[in-house]
């Protein structure tokens, strides 16, 4: 049993760690696990903010009951309906049958669609307030960060904002829960992987949400995943601002798909030439061995993206194409691209990459290099020129 942890004197952390789930949303690997954060405000009216994944309901209810100590749980505020947070609503209703569920119109549409729950609802709108005694909650809608019903709940007395997925990340909370209690660098990478893969598509909506929250005096940011920000919430707000504007650092991600090592040779050669031109942040990633969520995370960080493929069935190597499809869906912007690859007889791989680059209006830094089977000395010379042009274009865009 975990220790009960305070956020403030009257606000408690009742979230749980999940080290069992292998793929979040059935797609994103969780090598460091994930936490589902939920919070309990104890006042004249006791309020729970969000719940946890259904598989963790038992521990969750146990924690709440221990804190409530026989009193009533009056409200459940739902900031976000995705089942990693709404999955324990039924268990909460069973444990506290008189509870009122607080949400917006869209929340209640999804509550009915997902769980068939229609009763004991308190519908709130943008800017509405709910008084609990010493504490008052105020609600702000942040649609499409990253579902349409998403909202944040701001507690006016202690100036805590409960933000749902926004500002959260992968990684269980191992010990401390606050930014100043953990090694925050360990979490930052997993926060960006969460952002880029799950929220990244909705950059303009995140910008709108940041604008709305900029008017609030915020002391603590309490998301539904990862560390709670109390020492310097500005760090995570600034990172969200940067990521949602698709800003990037100097650096190059070289992603390749290679069946027998020839395209890989080209990737390594390009990386060596980039380094000679002074690029220090270079990530060479084999799309067959690295899950695309880690590649997308690096692409969200760095300005340069060089994609290589062998030719497969007259087209792009399927894992490379899958990455390109995902990058297209995420609406990636403000990057500098290039393509390279190999073919045996027909070609088609590099041509396929160029079609994705054109279709998405991504900036192409230089003409591609495509070689027959394996690069010879002439091809390596072409790669020298290719990498030099790429660095020139990259620096111009930074
Ligand atoms: Fe953490 Fe969108 O659910």
CSV table of C-alpha atoms and ligand atoms in Angstrom, one decimal:
chain,number,residue,atom,x,y,z
A,1,UNK,CA,0.0,0.0,0.0
A,2,UNK,CA,1.3,3.4,-0.9
A,3,UNK,CA,1.6,6.3,1.4
A,4,UNK,CA,-1.1,9.0,1.1
A,5,UNK,CA,0.5,12.1,-0.5
A,6,UNK,CA,-0.5,15.7,-0.1
A,7,UNK,CA,-0.6,18.2,-2.9
A,8,UNK,CA,-1.5,20.9,-0.4
A,9,UNK,CA,-3.0,20.6,3.1
A,10,UNK,CA,-6.5,19.7,1.7
A,11,UNK,CA,-5.7,18.3,-1.7
A,12,UNK,CA,-4.4,14.8,-1.9
A,13,UNK,CA,-2.8,12.7,-4.7
A,14,UNK,CA,-4.8,9.5,-5.1
A,15,UNK,CA,-3.4,8.4,-8.4
A,16,UNK,CA,-1.8,5.0,-9.2
A,17,UNK,CA,1.2,3.7,-11.1
A,18,UNK,CA,0.8,1.3,-14.0
A,19,UNK,CA,3.9,-0.9,-14.7
A,20,UNK,CA,1.8,-3.7,-16.3
A,21,UNK,CA,0.4,-2.2,-19.5
A,22,UNK,CA,2.8,-2.9,-22.4
A,23,UNK,CA,1.2,-0.5,-25.0
A,24,UNK,CA,-0.6,2.7,-24.1
A,25,UNK,CA,-3.7,3.2,-26.3
A,26,UNK,CA,-2.7,-0.2,-27.8
A,27,UNK,CA,0.2,1.4,-29.7
A,28,UNK,CA,2.7,3.3,-27.6
A,29,UNK,CA,5.3,1.3,-25.6
A,30,UNK,CA,5.7,2.0,-21.9
A,31,UNK,CA,9.2,1.0,-21.0
A,32,UNK,CA,9.0,3.3,-17.9
A,33,UNK,CA,5.3,2.7,-17.2
A,34,UNK,CA,2.8,5.5,-16.7
A,35,UNK,CA,0.9,7.0,-13.8
A,36,UNK,CA,-2.8,7.8,-13.8
A,37,UNK,CA,-3.1,10.9,-11.5
A,38,UNK,CA,-6.2,11.6,-9.7
A,39,UNK,CA,-6.8,14.2,-6.9
A,40,UNK,CA,-9.1,14.5,-3.9
A,41,UNK,CA,-10.1,17.8,-2.5
A,42,UNK,CA,-11.3,17.5,1.1
A,43,UNK,CA,-13.7,20.3,2.2
A,44,UNK,CA,-17.3,20.8,3.2
A,45,UNK,CA,-17.9,19.0,-0.1
A,46,UNK,CA,-15.4,16.4,-1.0
A,47,UNK,CA,-14.4,16.3,-4.7
A,48,UNK,CA,-12.5,13.8,-6.8
A,49,UNK,CA,-10.8,15.1,-9.9
A,50,UNK,CA,-10.7,12.4,-12.6
A,51,UNK,CA,-10.3,8.6,-12.0
A,52,UNK,CA,-7.8,6.0,-13.2
A,53,UNK,CA,-7.7,3.0,-15.6
A,54,UNK,CA,-10.2,0.3,-14.8
A,55,UNK,CA,-7.4,-2.3,-14.0
A,56,UNK,CA,-6.3,-0.1,-11.1
A,57,UNK,CA,-9.8,0.5,-9.6
A,58,UNK,CA,-9.3,-1.6,-6.4
A,59,UNK,CA,-6.2,0.3,-5.2
A,60,UNK,CA,-7.7,3.6,-6.2
A,61,UNK,CA,-11.0,3.1,-4.3
A,62,UNK,CA,-9.0,1.9,-1.3
A,63,UNK,CA,-7.0,5.1,-1.2
A,64,UNK,CA,-10.0,7.3,-1.5
A,65,UNK,CA,-11.9,5.5,1.3
A,66,UNK,CA,-9.0,5.8,3.6
A,67,UNK,CA,-8.9,9.6,3.2
A,68,UNK,CA,-12.7,10.1,3.2
A,69,UNK,CA,-12.9,8.1,6.4
A,70,UNK,CA,-16.7,7.4,6.2
A,71,UNK,CA,-17.7,10.9,4.9
A,72,UNK,CA,-19.5,11.4,1.6
A,73,UNK,CA,-17.7,11.9,-1.7
A,74,UNK,CA,-19.9,14.6,-3.2
A,75,UNK,CA,-18.5,15.3,-6.6
A,76,UNK,CA,-16.5,13.6,-9.4
A,77,UNK,CA,-15.1,16.2,-11.9
A,78,UNK,CA,-14.3,14.6,-15.3
A,79,UNK,CA,-11.8,16.7,-17.2
A,80,UNK,CA,-11.2,14.1,-19.9
A,81,UNK,CA,-13.2,11.0,-20.9
A,82,UNK,CA,-10.4,8.8,-22.4
A,83,UNK,CA,-10.7,5.5,-20.5
A,84,UNK,CA,-7.3,5.7,-18.9
A,85,UNK,CA,-9.0,8.3,-16.7
A,86,UNK,CA,-12.7,7.5,-16.9
A,87,UNK,CA,-12.3,3.7,-16.6
A,88,UNK,CA,-13.0,3.7,-12.8
A,89,UNK,CA,-16.2,5.8,-12.9
A,90,UNK,CA,-18.3,2.7,-12.5
A,91,UNK,CA,-16.3,1.6,-9.5
A,92,UNK,CA,-16.6,5.1,-8.0
A,93,UNK,CA,-20.4,5.0,-8.5
A,94,UNK,CA,-20.6,1.6,-6.8
A,95,UNK,CA,-18.5,2.8,-3.8
A,96,UNK,CA,-20.2,6.3,-3.6
A,97,UNK,CA,-23.7,5.9,-5.1
A,98,UNK,CA,-24.8,9.5,-4.2
A,99,UNK,CA,-21.9,11.2,-5.9
A,100,UNK,CA,-22.7,13.9,-8.6
A,101,UNK,CA,-20.7,13.8,-11.8
A,102,UNK,CA,-19.5,17.2,-13.0
A,103,UNK,CA,-18.7,17.7,-16.7
A,104,UNK,CA,-19.7,19.6,-19.8
A,105,UNK,CA,-22.2,18.7,-22.4
A,106,UNK,CA,-19.7,16.7,-24.5
A,107,UNK,CA,-18.4,14.9,-21.4
A,108,UNK,CA,-21.9,13.6,-20.7
A,109,UNK,CA,-22.5,12.6,-24.3
A,110,UNK,CA,-19.3,10.4,-24.1
A,111,UNK,CA,-20.3,9.2,-20.6
A,112,UNK,CA,-23.5,7.8,-22.0
A,113,UNK,CA,-21.8,6.4,-25.1
A,114,UNK,CA,-19.0,4.7,-23.2
A,115,UNK,CA,-20.7,3.6,-20.0
A,116,UNK,CA,-24.4,4.2,-20.3
A,117,UNK,CA,-24.4,6.7,-17.4
A,118,UNK,CA,-27.1,9.3,-17.5
A,119,UNK,CA,-28.0,10.2,-14.0
A,120,UNK,CA,-26.7,12.4,-11.2
A,121,UNK,CA,-25.0,14.8,-13.6
A,122,UNK,CA,-24.1,18.4,-13.0
A,123,UNK,CA,-23.5,20.1,-16.3
A,124,UNK,CA,-21.1,23.1,-16.2
A,125,UNK,CA,-20.0,25.6,-18.9
A,126,UNK,CA,-17.0,27.7,-19.6
A,127,UNK,CA,-16.2,29.9,-16.6
A,128,UNK,CA,-18.8,28.3,-14.2
A,129,UNK,CA,-17.8,28.0,-10.6
A,130,UNK,CA,-18.5,25.3,-8.0
A,131,UNK,CA,-18.1,26.2,-4.3
A,132,UNK,CA,-16.9,23.5,-2.0
A,133,UNK,CA,-16.5,25.5,1.3
A,134,UNK,CA,-13.0,26.9,1.6
A,135,UNK,CA,-12.3,26.0,-2.0
A,136,UNK,CA,-13.9,27.0,-5.3
A,137,UNK,CA,-13.5,25.3,-8.6
A,138,UNK,CA,-13.7,27.1,-11.9
A,139,UNK,CA,-13.9,25.3,-15.3
A,140,UNK,CA,-12.3,26.2,-18.6
A,141,UNK,CA,-12.8,24.3,-21.9
A,142,UNK,CA,-9.7,23.3,-23.8
A,143,UNK,CA,-11.3,21.3,-26.7
A,144,UNK,CA,-9.1,19.0,-28.8
A,145,UNK,CA,-6.3,18.8,-26.2
A,146,UNK,CA,-6.7,16.1,-27.3
A,147,UNK,CA,-10.4,15.1,-27.2
A,148,UNK,CA,-13.4,17.4,-27.9
A,149,UNK,CA,-14.7,17.3,-24.3
A,150,UNK,CA,-11.4,18.2,-22.6
A,151,UNK,CA,-11.4,20.9,-19.9
A,152,UNK,CA,-9.3,22.1,-17.0
A,153,UNK,CA,-10.4,22.7,-13.5
A,154,UNK,CA,-8.9,25.6,-11.6
A,155,UNK,CA,-9.0,25.8,-7.8
A,156,UNK,CA,-9.2,29.5,-6.9
A,157,UNK,CA,-8.0,29.4,-3.2
A,158,UNK,CA,-4.8,27.4,-3.6
A,159,UNK,CA,-4.3,28.2,-7.3
A,160,UNK,CA,-4.0,24.6,-8.4
A,161,UNK,CA,-5.0,23.8,-12.0
A,162,UNK,CA,-6.0,20.2,-12.9
A,163,UNK,CA,-5.1,19.9,-16.5
A,164,UNK,CA,-6.0,16.4,-17.7
A,165,UNK,CA,-3.5,15.1,-20.2
A,166,UNK,CA,-2.1,18.6,-20.9
A,167,UNK,CA,1.4,18.9,-19.4
A,168,UNK,CA,1.6,15.2,-18.6
A,169,UNK,CA,3.9,12.5,-19.7
A,170,UNK,CA,4.8,8.8,-19.6
A,171,UNK,CA,6.8,7.3,-16.7
A,172,UNK,CA,5.5,6.1,-13.3
A,173,UNK,CA,6.0,8.3,-10.3
A,174,UNK,CA,8.7,6.4,-8.5
A,175,UNK,CA,8.7,7.9,-5.0
A,176,UNK,CA,8.2,11.7,-5.3
A,177,UNK,CA,5.3,13.2,-7.2
A,178,UNK,CA,6.5,16.8,-7.5
A,179,UNK,CA,8.9,18.3,-10.1
A,180,UNK,CA,11.3,19.2,-7.2
A,181,UNK,CA,11.2,15.7,-5.7
A,182,UNK,CA,12.2,13.8,-8.8
A,183,UNK,CA,15.0,14.0,-11.4
A,184,UNK,CA,13.0,16.0,-13.8
A,185,UNK,CA,15.4,15.4,-16.8
A,186,UNK,CA,14.5,11.7,-16.5
A,187,UNK,CA,10.8,12.6,-17.1
A,188,UNK,CA,11.2,15.4,-19.7
A,189,UNK,CA,12.0,13.0,-22.6
A,190,UNK,CA,8.9,10.9,-21.8
A,191,UNK,CA,6.8,14.0,-21.5
A,192,UNK,CA,7.8,15.0,-25.0
A,193,UNK,CA,7.2,11.5,-26.3
A,194,UNK,CA,3.7,11.7,-24.8
A,195,UNK,CA,3.2,15.1,-26.2
A,196,UNK,CA,4.5,14.4,-29.7
A,197,UNK,CA,2.7,11.1,-30.2
A,198,UNK,CA,-0.6,11.8,-28.5
A,199,UNK,CA,-1.2,15.6,-28.4
A,200,UNK,CA,1.2,16.7,-31.1
A,201,UNK,CA,-1.4,16.7,-33.9
A,202,UNK,CA,-3.3,19.5,-32.0
A,203,UNK,CA,-0.7,22.2,-31.8
A,204,UNK,CA,-3.1,25.1,-32.7
A,205,UNK,CA,-5.6,23.9,-30.0
A,206,UNK,CA,-2.7,23.7,-27.5
A,207,UNK,CA,-1.8,27.3,-28.4
A,208,UNK,CA,-5.4,28.4,-27.7
A,209,UNK,CA,-5.4,26.5,-24.4
A,210,UNK,CA,-2.1,28.2,-23.3
A,211,UNK,CA,-3.6,31.6,-24.2
A,212,UNK,CA,-6.6,30.9,-22.0
A,213,UNK,CA,-4.5,29.6,-19.1
A,214,UNK,CA,-2.1,32.6,-19.3
A,215,UNK,CA,-4.8,34.7,-17.6
A,216,UNK,CA,-4.7,32.5,-14.4
A,217,UNK,CA,-2.5,32.9,-11.4
A,218,UNK,CA,-1.2,29.3,-11.2
A,219,UNK,CA,0.9,27.9,-8.3
A,220,UNK,CA,0.6,24.2,-9.1
A,221,UNK,CA,-0.1,22.3,-12.4
A,222,UNK,CA,-1.5,18.9,-11.6
A,223,UNK,CA,-1.8,16.8,-14.8
A,224,UNK,CA,-3.3,13.3,-15.1
A,225,UNK,CA,0.1,11.7,-16.0
A,226,UNK,CA,3.6,12.3,-14.7
A,227,UNK,CA,5.0,14.8,-12.2
A,228,UNK,CA,3.0,17.6,-10.6
A,229,UNK,CA,4.6,21.0,-11.2
A,230,UNK,CA,4.9,23.2,-8.2
A,231,UNK,CA,8.5,24.6,-8.1
A,232,UNK,CA,8.6,26.0,-11.6
A,233,UNK,CA,5.4,25.4,-13.6
A,234,UNK,CA,6.7,27.8,-16.2
A,235,UNK,CA,9.1,25.1,-17.4
A,236,UNK,CA,6.4,22.8,-18.6
A,237,UNK,CA,4.2,25.7,-19.9
A,238,UNK,CA,7.2,27.0,-22.0
A,239,UNK,CA,7.9,23.5,-23.3
A,240,UNK,CA,4.3,23.1,-24.4
A,241,UNK,CA,4.4,26.5,-26.0
A,242,UNK,CA,7.6,25.5,-28.0
A,243,UNK,CA,6.4,22.1,-29.0
A,244,UNK,CA,2.9,23.3,-30.1
A,245,UNK,CA,4.6,25.9,-32.3
A,246,UNK,CA,6.7,23.1,-33.8
A,247,UNK,CA,9.9,24.9,-32.8
A,248,UNK,CA,13.0,22.7,-32.9
A,249,UNK,CA,16.7,22.7,-32.0
A,250,UNK,CA,19.7,22.3,-34.2
A,251,UNK,CA,20.1,18.5,-34.8
A,252,UNK,CA,19.3,15.8,-37.4
A,253,UNK,CA,17.3,12.6,-37.1
A,254,UNK,CA,18.4,10.1,-39.8
A,255,UNK,CA,15.8,7.4,-40.0
A,256,UNK,CA,16.3,4.4,-42.3
A,257,UNK,CA,14.8,1.1,-43.3
A,258,UNK,CA,17.4,-1.4,-44.5
A,259,UNK,CA,17.0,-5.1,-45.3
A,260,UNK,CA,20.6,-6.1,-45.8
A,261,UNK,CA,22.6,-3.1,-44.5
A,262,UNK,CA,23.2,-1.1,-47.7
A,263,UNK,CA,20.8,1.7,-46.9
A,264,UNK,CA,22.2,1.6,-43.4
A,265,UNK,CA,25.7,2.2,-44.8
A,266,UNK,CA,24.4,5.4,-46.5
A,267,UNK,CA,22.8,6.5,-43.2
A,268,UNK,CA,26.0,6.2,-41.3
A,269,UNK,CA,28.0,7.9,-44.0
A,270,UNK,CA,25.6,10.8,-44.1
A,271,UNK,CA,25.9,11.0,-40.2
A,272,UNK,CA,29.7,11.1,-40.4
A,273,UNK,CA,29.6,14.0,-43.0
A,274,UNK,CA,27.0,15.9,-40.9
A,275,UNK,CA,29.3,15.7,-37.9
A,276,UNK,CA,32.3,17.0,-40.0
A,277,UNK,CA,30.1,20.0,-40.8
A,278,UNK,CA,29.6,20.6,-37.0
A,279,UNK,CA,26.3,19.0,-36.3
A,280,UNK,CA,26.5,17.5,-32.8
A,281,UNK,CA,23.0,16.3,-32.2
A,282,UNK,CA,22.6,13.4,-34.7
A,283,UNK,CA,20.3,10.4,-34.1
A,284,UNK,CA,20.6,7.5,-36.5
A,285,UNK,CA,17.6,5.3,-36.0
A,286,UNK,CA,16.7,2.0,-37.6
A,287,UNK,CA,12.9,2.0,-38.1
A,288,UNK,CA,12.8,-1.8,-37.9
A,289,UNK,CA,14.2,-1.9,-34.4
A,290,UNK,CA,13.0,1.3,-32.8
A,291,UNK,CA,9.3,1.9,-32.1
A,292,UNK,CA,8.2,4.9,-34.1
A,293,UNK,CA,7.0,6.8,-31.0
A,294,UNK,CA,10.7,7.2,-30.0
A,295,UNK,CA,11.6,8.4,-33.5
A,296,UNK,CA,8.7,10.9,-33.6
A,297,UNK,CA,9.9,12.1,-30.2
A,298,UNK,CA,13.3,12.9,-31.6
A,299,UNK,CA,11.8,14.5,-34.7
A,300,UNK,CA,9.7,16.8,-32.4
A,301,UNK,CA,13.0,17.9,-30.9
A,302,UNK,CA,15.3,18.4,-33.9
A,303,UNK,CA,15.0,20.5,-37.0
A,304,UNK,CA,16.5,18.1,-39.6
A,305,UNK,CA,14.9,14.9,-40.8
A,306,UNK,CA,16.6,12.7,-43.3
A,307,UNK,CA,14.7,9.6,-44.3
A,308,UNK,CA,16.2,6.6,-46.1
A,309,UNK,CA,14.6,3.5,-47.5
A,310,UNK,CA,15.4,0.4,-49.5
A,311,UNK,CA,12.9,-0.3,-52.2
A,312,UNK,CA,10.3,-2.9,-51.4
A,313,UNK,CA,7.6,-4.0,-53.8
A,314,UNK,CA,8.4,-1.0,-56.1
A,315,UNK,CA,7.8,1.4,-53.2
A,316,UNK,CA,8.9,2.5,-49.7
A,317,UNK,CA,10.0,-0.1,-47.2
A,318,UNK,CA,6.7,-0.5,-45.2
A,319,UNK,CA,8.0,0.5,-41.7
A,320,UNK,CA,9.4,3.7,-43.2
A,321,UNK,CA,6.1,4.4,-44.9
A,322,UNK,CA,4.2,3.8,-41.7
A,323,UNK,CA,6.4,6.5,-40.0
A,324,UNK,CA,5.7,8.9,-42.9
A,325,UNK,CA,1.9,8.3,-42.6
A,326,UNK,CA,2.1,9.0,-38.9
A,327,UNK,CA,4.2,12.2,-39.4
A,328,UNK,CA,1.6,13.3,-42.0
A,329,UNK,CA,-1.3,12.7,-39.5
A,330,UNK,CA,0.5,14.7,-36.9
A,331,UNK,CA,0.7,17.7,-39.1
A,332,UNK,CA,4.4,18.1,-38.5
A,333,UNK,CA,5.7,21.6,-39.6
A,334,UNK,CA,8.9,23.7,-39.7
A,335,UNK,CA,11.3,20.9,-40.4
A,336,UNK,CA,14.0,20.4,-43.1
A,337,UNK,CA,13.8,17.1,-44.9
A,338,UNK,CA,15.9,15.0,-47.3
A,339,UNK,CA,15.6,11.5,-48.7
A,340,UNK,CA,18.0,8.8,-49.7
A,341,UNK,CA,17.9,5.1,-50.5
A,342,UNK,CA,18.7,2.0,-52.5
A,343,UNK,CA,17.0,-0.1,-55.2
A,344,UNK,CA,17.8,-3.3,-57.0
A,345,UNK,CA,16.0,-3.0,-60.4
A,346,UNK,CA,12.8,-1.0,-60.5
A,347,UNK,CA,13.3,1.8,-57.9
A,348,UNK,CA,10.4,3.5,-56.2
A,349,UNK,CA,11.4,3.8,-52.6
A,350,UNK,CA,12.9,7.3,-52.7
A,351,UNK,CA,10.3,8.5,-55.1
A,352,UNK,CA,7.7,7.4,-52.6
A,353,UNK,CA,9.4,9.5,-49.8
A,354,UNK,CA,9.5,12.5,-52.0
A,355,UNK,CA,5.7,12.2,-52.6
A,356,UNK,CA,5.1,12.4,-48.9
A,357,UNK,CA,7.4,15.4,-48.6
A,358,UNK,CA,5.6,17.2,-51.4
A,359,UNK,CA,2.1,16.3,-50.2
A,360,UNK,CA,2.8,17.7,-46.7
A,361,UNK,CA,4.6,20.8,-48.0
A,362,UNK,CA,7.7,19.9,-46.0
A,363,UNK,CA,10.9,21.7,-47.0
A,364,UNK,CA,13.2,19.6,-49.1
A,365,UNK,CA,16.8,20.7,-48.5
A,366,UNK,CA,18.4,19.0,-51.5
A,367,UNK,CA,18.0,16.5,-54.3
A,368,UNK,CA,17.9,12.9,-53.0
A,369,UNK,CA,20.6,10.3,-53.5
A,370,UNK,CA,19.4,6.9,-54.7
A,371,UNK,CA,21.9,4.1,-55.4
A,372,UNK,CA,21.7,0.7,-57.1
A,373,UNK,CA,22.0,-2.1,-54.5
A,374,UNK,CA,25.1,-0.7,-52.6
A,375,UNK,CA,26.9,2.6,-52.5
A,376,UNK,CA,30.2,2.8,-54.4
A,377,UNK,CA,32.8,5.5,-54.2
A,378,UNK,CA,31.0,7.7,-56.7
A,379,UNK,CA,27.8,7.4,-54.6
A,380,UNK,CA,29.7,8.3,-51.5
A,381,UNK,CA,30.9,11.5,-53.2
A,382,UNK,CA,27.3,12.3,-53.9
A,383,UNK,CA,26.4,11.7,-50.3
A,384,UNK,CA,29.2,14.2,-49.3
A,385,UNK,CA,27.5,16.9,-51.4
A,386,UNK,CA,24.0,15.8,-50.2
A,387,UNK,CA,25.0,16.2,-46.5
A,388,UNK,CA,26.8,19.6,-47.2
A,389,UNK,CA,23.7,21.0,-48.9
A,390,UNK,CA,21.5,19.7,-46.1
A,391,UNK,CA,23.6,21.4,-43.4
A,392,UNK,CA,23.5,24.7,-45.4
A,393,UNK,CA,19.7,24.5,-45.7
A,394,UNK,CA,19.3,23.5,-42.0
A,395,UNK,CA,21.3,26.4,-40.8
A,396,UNK,CA,19.4,28.8,-43.0
A,397,UNK,CA,16.1,27.6,-41.4
A,398,UNK,CA,17.2,27.8,-37.8
B,1,LIG,FE1,-4.4,10.2,-20.6
B,1,LIG,FE2,-6.1,11.2,-23.3
B,1,LIG,O1,-5.8,10.2,-21.8
